[in-house]
PDB file of N, CA and C in Angstrom:
ATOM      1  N   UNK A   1      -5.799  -0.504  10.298  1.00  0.00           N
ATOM      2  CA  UNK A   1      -5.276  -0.171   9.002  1.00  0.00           C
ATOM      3  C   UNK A   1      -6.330  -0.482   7.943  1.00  0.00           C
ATOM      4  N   UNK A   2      -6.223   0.677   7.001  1.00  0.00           N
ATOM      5  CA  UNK A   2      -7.538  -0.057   5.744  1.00  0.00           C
ATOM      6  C   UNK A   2      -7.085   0.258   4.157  1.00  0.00           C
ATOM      7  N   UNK A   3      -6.682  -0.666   4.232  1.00  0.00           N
ATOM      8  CA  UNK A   3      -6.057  -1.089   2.857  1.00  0.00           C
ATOM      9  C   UNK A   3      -6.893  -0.576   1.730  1.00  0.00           C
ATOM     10  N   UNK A   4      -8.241   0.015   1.807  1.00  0.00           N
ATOM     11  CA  UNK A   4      -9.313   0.279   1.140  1.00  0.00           C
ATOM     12  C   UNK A   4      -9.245   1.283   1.021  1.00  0.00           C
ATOM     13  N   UNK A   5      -8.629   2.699   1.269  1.00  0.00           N
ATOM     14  CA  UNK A   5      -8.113   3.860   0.996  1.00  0.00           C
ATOM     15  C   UNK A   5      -8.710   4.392  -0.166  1.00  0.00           C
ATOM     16  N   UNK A   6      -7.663   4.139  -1.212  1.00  0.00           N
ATOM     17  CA  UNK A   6      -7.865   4.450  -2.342  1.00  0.00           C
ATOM     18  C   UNK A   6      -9.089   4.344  -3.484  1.00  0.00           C
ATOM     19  N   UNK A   7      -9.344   5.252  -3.905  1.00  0.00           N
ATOM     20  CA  UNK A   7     -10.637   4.945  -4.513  1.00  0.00           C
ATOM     21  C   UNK A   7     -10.859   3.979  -5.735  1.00  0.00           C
ATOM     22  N   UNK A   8      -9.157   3.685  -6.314  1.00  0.00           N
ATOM     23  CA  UNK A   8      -8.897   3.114  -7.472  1.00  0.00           C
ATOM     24  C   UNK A   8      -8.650   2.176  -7.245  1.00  0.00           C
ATOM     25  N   UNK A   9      -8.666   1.251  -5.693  1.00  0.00           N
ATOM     26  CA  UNK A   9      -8.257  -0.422  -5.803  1.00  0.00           C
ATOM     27  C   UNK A   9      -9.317  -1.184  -6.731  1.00  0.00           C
ATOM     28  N   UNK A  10      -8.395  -2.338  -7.229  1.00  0.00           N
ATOM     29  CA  UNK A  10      -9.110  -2.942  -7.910  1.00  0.00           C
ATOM     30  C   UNK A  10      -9.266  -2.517  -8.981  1.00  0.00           C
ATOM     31  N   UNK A  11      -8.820  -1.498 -10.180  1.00  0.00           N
ATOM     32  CA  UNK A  11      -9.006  -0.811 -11.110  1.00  0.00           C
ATOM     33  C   UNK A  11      -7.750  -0.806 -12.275  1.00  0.00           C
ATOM     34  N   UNK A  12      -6.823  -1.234 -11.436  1.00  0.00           N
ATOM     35  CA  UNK A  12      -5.639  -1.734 -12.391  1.00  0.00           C
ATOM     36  C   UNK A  12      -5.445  -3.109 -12.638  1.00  0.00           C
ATOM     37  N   UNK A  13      -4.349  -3.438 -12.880  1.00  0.00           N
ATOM     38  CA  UNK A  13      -3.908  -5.057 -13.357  1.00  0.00           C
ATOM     39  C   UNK A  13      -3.772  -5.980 -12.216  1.00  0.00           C
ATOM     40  N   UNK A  14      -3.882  -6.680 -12.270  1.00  0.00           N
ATOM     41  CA  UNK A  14      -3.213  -7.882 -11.084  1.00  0.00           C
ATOM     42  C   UNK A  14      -2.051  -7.342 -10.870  1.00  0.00           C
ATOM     43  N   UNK A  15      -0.914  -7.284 -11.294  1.00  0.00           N
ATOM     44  CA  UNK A  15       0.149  -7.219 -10.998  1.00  0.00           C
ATOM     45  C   UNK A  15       0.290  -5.804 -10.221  1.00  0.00           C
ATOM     46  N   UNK A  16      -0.352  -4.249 -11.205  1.00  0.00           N
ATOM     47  CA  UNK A  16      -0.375  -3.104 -10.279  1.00  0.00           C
ATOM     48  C   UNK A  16      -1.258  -3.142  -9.371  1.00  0.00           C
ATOM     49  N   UNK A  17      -2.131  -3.747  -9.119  1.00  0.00           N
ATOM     50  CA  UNK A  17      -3.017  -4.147  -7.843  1.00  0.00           C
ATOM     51  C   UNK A  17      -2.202  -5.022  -6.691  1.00  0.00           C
ATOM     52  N   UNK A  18      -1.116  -5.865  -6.803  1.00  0.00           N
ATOM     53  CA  UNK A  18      -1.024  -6.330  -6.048  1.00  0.00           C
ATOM     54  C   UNK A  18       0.365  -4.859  -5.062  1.00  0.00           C
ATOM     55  N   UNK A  19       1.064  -4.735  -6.433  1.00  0.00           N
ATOM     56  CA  UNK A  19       2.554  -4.201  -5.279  1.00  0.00           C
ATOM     57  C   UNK A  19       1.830  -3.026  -4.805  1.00  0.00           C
ATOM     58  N   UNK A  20       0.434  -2.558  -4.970  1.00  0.00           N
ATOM     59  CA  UNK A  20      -0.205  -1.425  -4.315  1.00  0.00           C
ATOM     60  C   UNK A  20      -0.451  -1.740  -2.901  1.00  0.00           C
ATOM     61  N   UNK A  21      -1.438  -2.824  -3.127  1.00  0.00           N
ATOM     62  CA  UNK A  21      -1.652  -3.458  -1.320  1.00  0.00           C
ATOM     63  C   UNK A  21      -0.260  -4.066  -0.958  1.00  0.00           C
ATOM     64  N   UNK A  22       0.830  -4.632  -1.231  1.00  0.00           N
ATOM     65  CA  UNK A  22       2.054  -4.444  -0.726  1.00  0.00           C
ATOM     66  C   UNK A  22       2.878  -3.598   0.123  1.00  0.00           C
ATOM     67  N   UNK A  23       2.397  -2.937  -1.048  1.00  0.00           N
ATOM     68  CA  UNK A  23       3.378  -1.306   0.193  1.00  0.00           C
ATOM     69  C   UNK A  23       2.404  -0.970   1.270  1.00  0.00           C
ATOM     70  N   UNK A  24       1.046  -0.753   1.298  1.00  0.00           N
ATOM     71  CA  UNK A  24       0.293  -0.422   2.615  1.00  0.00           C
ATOM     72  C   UNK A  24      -0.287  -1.571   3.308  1.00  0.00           C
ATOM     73  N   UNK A  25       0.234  -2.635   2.873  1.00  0.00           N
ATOM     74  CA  UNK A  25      -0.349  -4.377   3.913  1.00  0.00           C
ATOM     75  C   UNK A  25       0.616  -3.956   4.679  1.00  0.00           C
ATOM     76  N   UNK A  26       0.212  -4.729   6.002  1.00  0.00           N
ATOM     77  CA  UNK A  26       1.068  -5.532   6.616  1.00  0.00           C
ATOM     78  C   UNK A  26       2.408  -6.122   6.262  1.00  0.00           C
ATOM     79  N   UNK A  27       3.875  -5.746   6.236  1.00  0.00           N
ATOM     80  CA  UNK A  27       4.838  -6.282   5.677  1.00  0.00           C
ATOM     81  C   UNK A  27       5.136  -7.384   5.918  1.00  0.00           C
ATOM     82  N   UNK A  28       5.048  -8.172   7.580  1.00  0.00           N
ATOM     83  CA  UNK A  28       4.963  -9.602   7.877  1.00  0.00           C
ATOM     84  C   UNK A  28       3.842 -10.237   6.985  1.00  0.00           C
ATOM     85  N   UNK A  29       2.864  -9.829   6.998  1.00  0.00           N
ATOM     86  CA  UNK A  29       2.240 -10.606   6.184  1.00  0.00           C
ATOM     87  C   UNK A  29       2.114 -11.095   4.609  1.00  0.00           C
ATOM     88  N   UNK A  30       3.078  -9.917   3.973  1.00  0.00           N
ATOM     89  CA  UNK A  30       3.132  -9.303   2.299  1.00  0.00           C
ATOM     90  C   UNK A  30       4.771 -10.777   2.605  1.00  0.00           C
ATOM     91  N   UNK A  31       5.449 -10.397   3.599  1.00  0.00           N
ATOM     92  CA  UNK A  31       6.724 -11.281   3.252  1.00  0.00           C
ATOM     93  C   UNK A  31       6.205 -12.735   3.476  1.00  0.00           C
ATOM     94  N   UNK A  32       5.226 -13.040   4.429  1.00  0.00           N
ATOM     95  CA  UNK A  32       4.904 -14.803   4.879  1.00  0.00           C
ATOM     96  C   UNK A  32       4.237 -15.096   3.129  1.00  0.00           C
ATOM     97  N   UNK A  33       3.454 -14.222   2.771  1.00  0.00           N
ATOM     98  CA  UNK A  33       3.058 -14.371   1.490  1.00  0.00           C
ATOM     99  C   UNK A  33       3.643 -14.908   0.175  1.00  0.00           C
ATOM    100  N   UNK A  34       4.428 -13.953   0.045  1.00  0.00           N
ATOM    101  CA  UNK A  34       5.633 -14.102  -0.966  1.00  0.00           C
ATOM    102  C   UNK A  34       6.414 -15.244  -0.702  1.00  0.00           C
ATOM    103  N   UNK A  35       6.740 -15.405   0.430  1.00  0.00           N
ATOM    104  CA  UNK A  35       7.661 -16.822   0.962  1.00  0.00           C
ATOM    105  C   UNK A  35       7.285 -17.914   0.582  1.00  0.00           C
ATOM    106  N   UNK A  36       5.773 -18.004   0.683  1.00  0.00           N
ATOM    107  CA  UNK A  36       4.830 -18.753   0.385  1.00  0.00           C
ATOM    108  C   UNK A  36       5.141 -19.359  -1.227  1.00  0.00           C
ATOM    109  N   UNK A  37       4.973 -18.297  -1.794  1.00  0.00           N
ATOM    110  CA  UNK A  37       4.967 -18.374  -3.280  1.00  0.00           C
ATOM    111  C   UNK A  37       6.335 -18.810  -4.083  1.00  0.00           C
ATOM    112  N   UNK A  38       7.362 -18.608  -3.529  1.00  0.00           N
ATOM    113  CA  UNK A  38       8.514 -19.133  -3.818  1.00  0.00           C
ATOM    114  C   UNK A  38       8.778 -20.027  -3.093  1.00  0.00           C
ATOM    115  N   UNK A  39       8.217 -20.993  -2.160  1.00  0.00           N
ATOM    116  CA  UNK A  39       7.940 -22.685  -1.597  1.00  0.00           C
ATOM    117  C   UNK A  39       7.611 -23.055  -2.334  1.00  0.00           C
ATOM    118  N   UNK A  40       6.632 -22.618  -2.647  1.00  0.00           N
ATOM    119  CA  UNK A  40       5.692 -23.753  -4.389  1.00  0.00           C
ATOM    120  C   UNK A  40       6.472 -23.806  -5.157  1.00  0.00           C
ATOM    121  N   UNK A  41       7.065 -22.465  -5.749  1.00  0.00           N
ATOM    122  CA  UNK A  41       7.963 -22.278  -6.507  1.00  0.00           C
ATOM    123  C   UNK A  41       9.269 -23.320  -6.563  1.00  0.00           C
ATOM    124  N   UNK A  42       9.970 -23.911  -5.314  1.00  0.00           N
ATOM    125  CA  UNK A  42      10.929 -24.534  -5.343  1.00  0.00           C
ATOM    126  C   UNK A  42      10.961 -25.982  -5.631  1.00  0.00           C
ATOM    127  N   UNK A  43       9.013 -26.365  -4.416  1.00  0.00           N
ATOM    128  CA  UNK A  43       8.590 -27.620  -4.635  1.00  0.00           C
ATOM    129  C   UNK A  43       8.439 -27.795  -6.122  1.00  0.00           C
ATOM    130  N   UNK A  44       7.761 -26.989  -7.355  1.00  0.00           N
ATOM    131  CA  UNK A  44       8.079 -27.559  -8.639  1.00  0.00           C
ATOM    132  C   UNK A  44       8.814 -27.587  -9.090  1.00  0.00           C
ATOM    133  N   UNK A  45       9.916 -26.854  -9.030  1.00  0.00           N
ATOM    134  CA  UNK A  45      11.131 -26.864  -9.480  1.00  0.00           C
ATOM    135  C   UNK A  45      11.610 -28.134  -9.467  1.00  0.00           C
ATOM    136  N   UNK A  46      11.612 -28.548  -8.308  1.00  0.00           N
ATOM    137  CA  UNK A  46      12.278 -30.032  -7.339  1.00  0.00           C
ATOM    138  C   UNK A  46      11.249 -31.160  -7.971  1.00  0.00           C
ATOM    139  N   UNK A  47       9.933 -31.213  -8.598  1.00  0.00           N
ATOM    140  CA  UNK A  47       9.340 -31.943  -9.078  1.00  0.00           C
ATOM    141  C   UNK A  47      10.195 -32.030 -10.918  1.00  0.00           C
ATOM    142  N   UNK A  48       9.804 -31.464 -11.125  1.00  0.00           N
ATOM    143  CA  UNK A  48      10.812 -31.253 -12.681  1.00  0.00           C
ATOM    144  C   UNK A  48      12.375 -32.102 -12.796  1.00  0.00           C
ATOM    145  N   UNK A  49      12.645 -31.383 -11.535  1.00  0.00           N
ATOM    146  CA  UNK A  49      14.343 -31.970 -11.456  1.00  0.00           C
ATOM    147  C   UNK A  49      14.064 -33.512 -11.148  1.00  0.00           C
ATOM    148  N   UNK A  50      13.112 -33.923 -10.235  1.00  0.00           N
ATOM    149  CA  UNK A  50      13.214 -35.162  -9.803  1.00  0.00           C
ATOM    150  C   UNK A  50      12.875 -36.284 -11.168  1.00  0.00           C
ATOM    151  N   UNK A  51      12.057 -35.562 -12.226  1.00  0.00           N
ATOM    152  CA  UNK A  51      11.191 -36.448 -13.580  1.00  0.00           C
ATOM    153  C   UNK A  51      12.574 -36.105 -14.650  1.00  0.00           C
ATOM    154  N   UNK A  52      13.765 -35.287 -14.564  1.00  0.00           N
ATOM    155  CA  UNK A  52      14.232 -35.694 -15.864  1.00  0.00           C
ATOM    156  C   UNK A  52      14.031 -34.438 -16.548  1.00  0.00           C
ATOM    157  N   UNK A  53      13.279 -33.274 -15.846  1.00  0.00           N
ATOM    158  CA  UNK A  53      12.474 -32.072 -16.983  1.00  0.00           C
ATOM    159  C   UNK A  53      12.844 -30.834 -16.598  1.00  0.00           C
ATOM    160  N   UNK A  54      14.151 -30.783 -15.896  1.00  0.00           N
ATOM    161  CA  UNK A  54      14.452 -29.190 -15.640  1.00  0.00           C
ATOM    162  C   UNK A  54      15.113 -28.706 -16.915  1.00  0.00           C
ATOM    163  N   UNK A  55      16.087 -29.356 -17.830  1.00  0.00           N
ATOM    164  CA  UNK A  55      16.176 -28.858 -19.312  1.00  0.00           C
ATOM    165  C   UNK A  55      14.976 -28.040 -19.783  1.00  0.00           C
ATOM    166  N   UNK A  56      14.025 -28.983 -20.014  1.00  0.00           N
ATOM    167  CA  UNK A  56      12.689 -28.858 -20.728  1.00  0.00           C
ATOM    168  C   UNK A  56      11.831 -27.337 -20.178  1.00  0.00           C
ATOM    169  N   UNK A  57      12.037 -27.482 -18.785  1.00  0.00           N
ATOM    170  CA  UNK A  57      11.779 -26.090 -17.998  1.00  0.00           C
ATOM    171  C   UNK A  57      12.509 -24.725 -18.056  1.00  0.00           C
ATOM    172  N   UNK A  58      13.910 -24.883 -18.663  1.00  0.00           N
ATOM    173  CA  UNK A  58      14.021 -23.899 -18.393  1.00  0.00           C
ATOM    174  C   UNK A  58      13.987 -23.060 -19.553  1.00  0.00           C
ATOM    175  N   UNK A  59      13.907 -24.429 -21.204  1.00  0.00           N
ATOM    176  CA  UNK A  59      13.764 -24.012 -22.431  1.00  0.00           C
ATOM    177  C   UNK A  59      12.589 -23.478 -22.810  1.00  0.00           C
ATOM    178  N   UNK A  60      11.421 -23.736 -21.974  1.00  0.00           N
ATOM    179  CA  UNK A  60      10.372 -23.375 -22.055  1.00  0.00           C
ATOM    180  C   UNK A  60       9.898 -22.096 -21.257  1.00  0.00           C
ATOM    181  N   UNK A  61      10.595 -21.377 -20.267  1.00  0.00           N
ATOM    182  CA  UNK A  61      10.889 -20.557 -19.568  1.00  0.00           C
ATOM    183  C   UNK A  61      11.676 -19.226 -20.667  1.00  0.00           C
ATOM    184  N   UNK A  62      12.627 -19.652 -21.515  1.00  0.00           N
ATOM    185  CA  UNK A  62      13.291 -18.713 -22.394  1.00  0.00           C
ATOM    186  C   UNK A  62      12.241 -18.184 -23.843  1.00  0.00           C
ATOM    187  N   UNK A  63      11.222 -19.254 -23.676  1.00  0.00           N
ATOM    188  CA  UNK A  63      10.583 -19.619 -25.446  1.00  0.00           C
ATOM    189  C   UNK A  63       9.247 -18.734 -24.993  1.00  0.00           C
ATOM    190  N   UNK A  64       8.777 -19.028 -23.606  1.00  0.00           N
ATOM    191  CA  UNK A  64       7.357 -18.358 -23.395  1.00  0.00           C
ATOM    192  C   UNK A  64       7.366 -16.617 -22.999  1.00  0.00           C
ATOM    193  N   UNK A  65       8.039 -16.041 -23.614  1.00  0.00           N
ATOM    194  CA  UNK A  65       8.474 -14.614 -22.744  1.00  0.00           C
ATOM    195  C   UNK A  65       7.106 -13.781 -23.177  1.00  0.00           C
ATOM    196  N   UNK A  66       6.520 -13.953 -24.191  1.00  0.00           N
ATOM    197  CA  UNK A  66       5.107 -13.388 -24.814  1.00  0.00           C
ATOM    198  C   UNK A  66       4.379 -14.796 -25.186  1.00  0.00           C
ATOM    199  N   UNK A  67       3.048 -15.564 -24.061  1.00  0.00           N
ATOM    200  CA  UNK A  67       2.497 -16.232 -24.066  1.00  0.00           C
ATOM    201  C   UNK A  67       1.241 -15.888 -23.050  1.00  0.00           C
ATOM    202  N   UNK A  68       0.256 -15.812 -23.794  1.00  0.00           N
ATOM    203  CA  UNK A  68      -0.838 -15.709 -22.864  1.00  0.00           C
ATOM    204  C   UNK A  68      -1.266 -16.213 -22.085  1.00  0.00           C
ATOM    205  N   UNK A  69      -1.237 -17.614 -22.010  1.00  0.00           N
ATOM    206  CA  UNK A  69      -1.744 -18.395 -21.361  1.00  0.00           C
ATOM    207  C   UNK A  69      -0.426 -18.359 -20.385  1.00  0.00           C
ATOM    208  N   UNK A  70       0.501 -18.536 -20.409  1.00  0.00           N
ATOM    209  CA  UNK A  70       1.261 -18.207 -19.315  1.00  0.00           C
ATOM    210  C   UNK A  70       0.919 -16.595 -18.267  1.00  0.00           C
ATOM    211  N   UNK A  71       1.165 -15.275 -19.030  1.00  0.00           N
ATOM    212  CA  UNK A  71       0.682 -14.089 -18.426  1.00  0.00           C
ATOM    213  C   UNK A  71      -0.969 -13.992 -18.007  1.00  0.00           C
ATOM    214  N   UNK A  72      -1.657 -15.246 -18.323  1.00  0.00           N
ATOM    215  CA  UNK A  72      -2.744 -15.441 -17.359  1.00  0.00           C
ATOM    216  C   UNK A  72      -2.596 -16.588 -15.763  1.00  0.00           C
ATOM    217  N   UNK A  73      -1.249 -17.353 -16.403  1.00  0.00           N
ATOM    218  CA  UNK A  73      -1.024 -17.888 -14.987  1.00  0.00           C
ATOM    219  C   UNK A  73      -0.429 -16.830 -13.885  1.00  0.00           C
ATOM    220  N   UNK A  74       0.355 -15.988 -14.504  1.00  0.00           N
ATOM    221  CA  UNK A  74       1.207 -14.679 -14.003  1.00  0.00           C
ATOM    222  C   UNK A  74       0.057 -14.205 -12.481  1.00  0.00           C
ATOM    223  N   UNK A  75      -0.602 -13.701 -13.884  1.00  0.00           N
ATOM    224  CA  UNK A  75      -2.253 -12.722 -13.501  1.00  0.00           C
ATOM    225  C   UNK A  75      -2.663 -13.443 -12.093  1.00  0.00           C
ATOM    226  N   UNK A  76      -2.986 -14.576 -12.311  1.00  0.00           N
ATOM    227  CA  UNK A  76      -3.817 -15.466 -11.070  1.00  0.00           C
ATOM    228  C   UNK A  76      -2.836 -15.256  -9.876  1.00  0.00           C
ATOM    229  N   UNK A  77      -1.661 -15.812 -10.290  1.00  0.00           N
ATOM    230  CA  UNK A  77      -0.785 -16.096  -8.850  1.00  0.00           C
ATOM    231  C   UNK A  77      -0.836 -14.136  -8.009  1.00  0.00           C
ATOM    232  N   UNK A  78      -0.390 -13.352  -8.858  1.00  0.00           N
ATOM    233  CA  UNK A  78      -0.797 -12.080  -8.272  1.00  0.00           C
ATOM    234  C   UNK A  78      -1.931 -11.779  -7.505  1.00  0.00           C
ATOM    235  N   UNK A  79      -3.207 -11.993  -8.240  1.00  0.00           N
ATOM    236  CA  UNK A  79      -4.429 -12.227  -7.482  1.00  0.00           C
ATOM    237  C   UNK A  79      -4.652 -13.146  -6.102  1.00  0.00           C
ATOM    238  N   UNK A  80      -4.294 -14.474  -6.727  1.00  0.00           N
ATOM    239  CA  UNK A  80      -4.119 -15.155  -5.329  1.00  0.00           C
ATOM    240  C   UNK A  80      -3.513 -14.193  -4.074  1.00  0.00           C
ATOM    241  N   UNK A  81      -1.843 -13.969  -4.616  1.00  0.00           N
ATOM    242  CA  UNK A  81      -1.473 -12.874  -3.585  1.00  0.00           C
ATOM    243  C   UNK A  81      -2.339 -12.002  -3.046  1.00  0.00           C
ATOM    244  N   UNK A  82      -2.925 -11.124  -3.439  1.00  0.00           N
ATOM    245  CA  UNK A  82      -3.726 -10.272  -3.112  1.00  0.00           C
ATOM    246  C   UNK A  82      -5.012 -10.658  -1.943  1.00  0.00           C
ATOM    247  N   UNK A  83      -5.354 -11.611  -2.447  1.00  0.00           N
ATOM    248  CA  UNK A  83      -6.534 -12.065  -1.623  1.00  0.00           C
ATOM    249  C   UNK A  83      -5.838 -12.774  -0.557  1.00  0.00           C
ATOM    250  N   UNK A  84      -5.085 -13.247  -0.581  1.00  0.00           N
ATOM    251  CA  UNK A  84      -3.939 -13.842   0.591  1.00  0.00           C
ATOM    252  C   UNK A  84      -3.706 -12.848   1.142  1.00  0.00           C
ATOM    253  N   UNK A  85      -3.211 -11.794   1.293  1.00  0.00           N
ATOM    254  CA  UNK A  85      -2.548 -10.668   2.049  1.00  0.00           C
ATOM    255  C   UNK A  85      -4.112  -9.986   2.625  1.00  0.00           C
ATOM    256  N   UNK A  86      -4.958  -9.502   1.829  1.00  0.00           N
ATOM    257  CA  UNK A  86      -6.243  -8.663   1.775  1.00  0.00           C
ATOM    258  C   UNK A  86      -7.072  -9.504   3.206  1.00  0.00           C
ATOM    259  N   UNK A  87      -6.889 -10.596   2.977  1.00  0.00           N
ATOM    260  CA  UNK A  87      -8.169 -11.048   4.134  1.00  0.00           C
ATOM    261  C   UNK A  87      -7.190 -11.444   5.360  1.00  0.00           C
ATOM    262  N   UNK A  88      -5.781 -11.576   5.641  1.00  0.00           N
ATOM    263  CA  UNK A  88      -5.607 -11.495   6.501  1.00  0.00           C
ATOM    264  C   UNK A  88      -5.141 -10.194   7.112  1.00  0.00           C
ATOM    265  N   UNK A  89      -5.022  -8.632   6.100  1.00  0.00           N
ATOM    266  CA  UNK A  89      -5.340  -7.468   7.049  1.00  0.00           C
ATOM    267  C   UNK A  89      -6.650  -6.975   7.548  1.00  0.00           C
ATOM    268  N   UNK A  90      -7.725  -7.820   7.305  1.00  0.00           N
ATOM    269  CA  UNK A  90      -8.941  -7.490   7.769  1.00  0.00           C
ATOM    270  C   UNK A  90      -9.312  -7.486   8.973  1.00  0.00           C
TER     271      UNK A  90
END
């Protein structure tokens, strides 16, 4: 399989770059991925809850909806994805 197809990978956003190699990855591997990402996801969650700060999280979750520096954390975790999925269809 070669995920490299298209002449335009890599030419859009993180985010349309990633659900592109999604649909033609490996789906075991696009789902161990994602699974992945919502583990972390729960482990901080569960860090927050454990300090006293899931209020604080989720007010800050409603307040950041247009924040850059957040839609650059967005950006990365997509990327990460990508390169996570990308080198293990190689």
């Amino acid at each position: 399989m070669n995920i490299f197809d298209d002449d335009d990978a890599f030419v859009g956003t993180p985010r349309s770059n990633y659900f592109s190699i999604a649909r033609t990855a490996n789906q075991n591997i696009v789902e161990m991925e994602v699974e992945k990402m919502f583990r972390r996801l729960a482990v901080a969650e569960k860090m927050l809850e454990e300090k006293g700060l899931e209020s604080e999280y989720e007010q800050m979750i409603k307040d950041t909806v247009i924040d850059p520096e957040i839609d650059n954390g967005v950006n990365s975790i997509f990327i990460e994805l990508v390169g996570n999925i990308v080198t293990q269809c190689e």
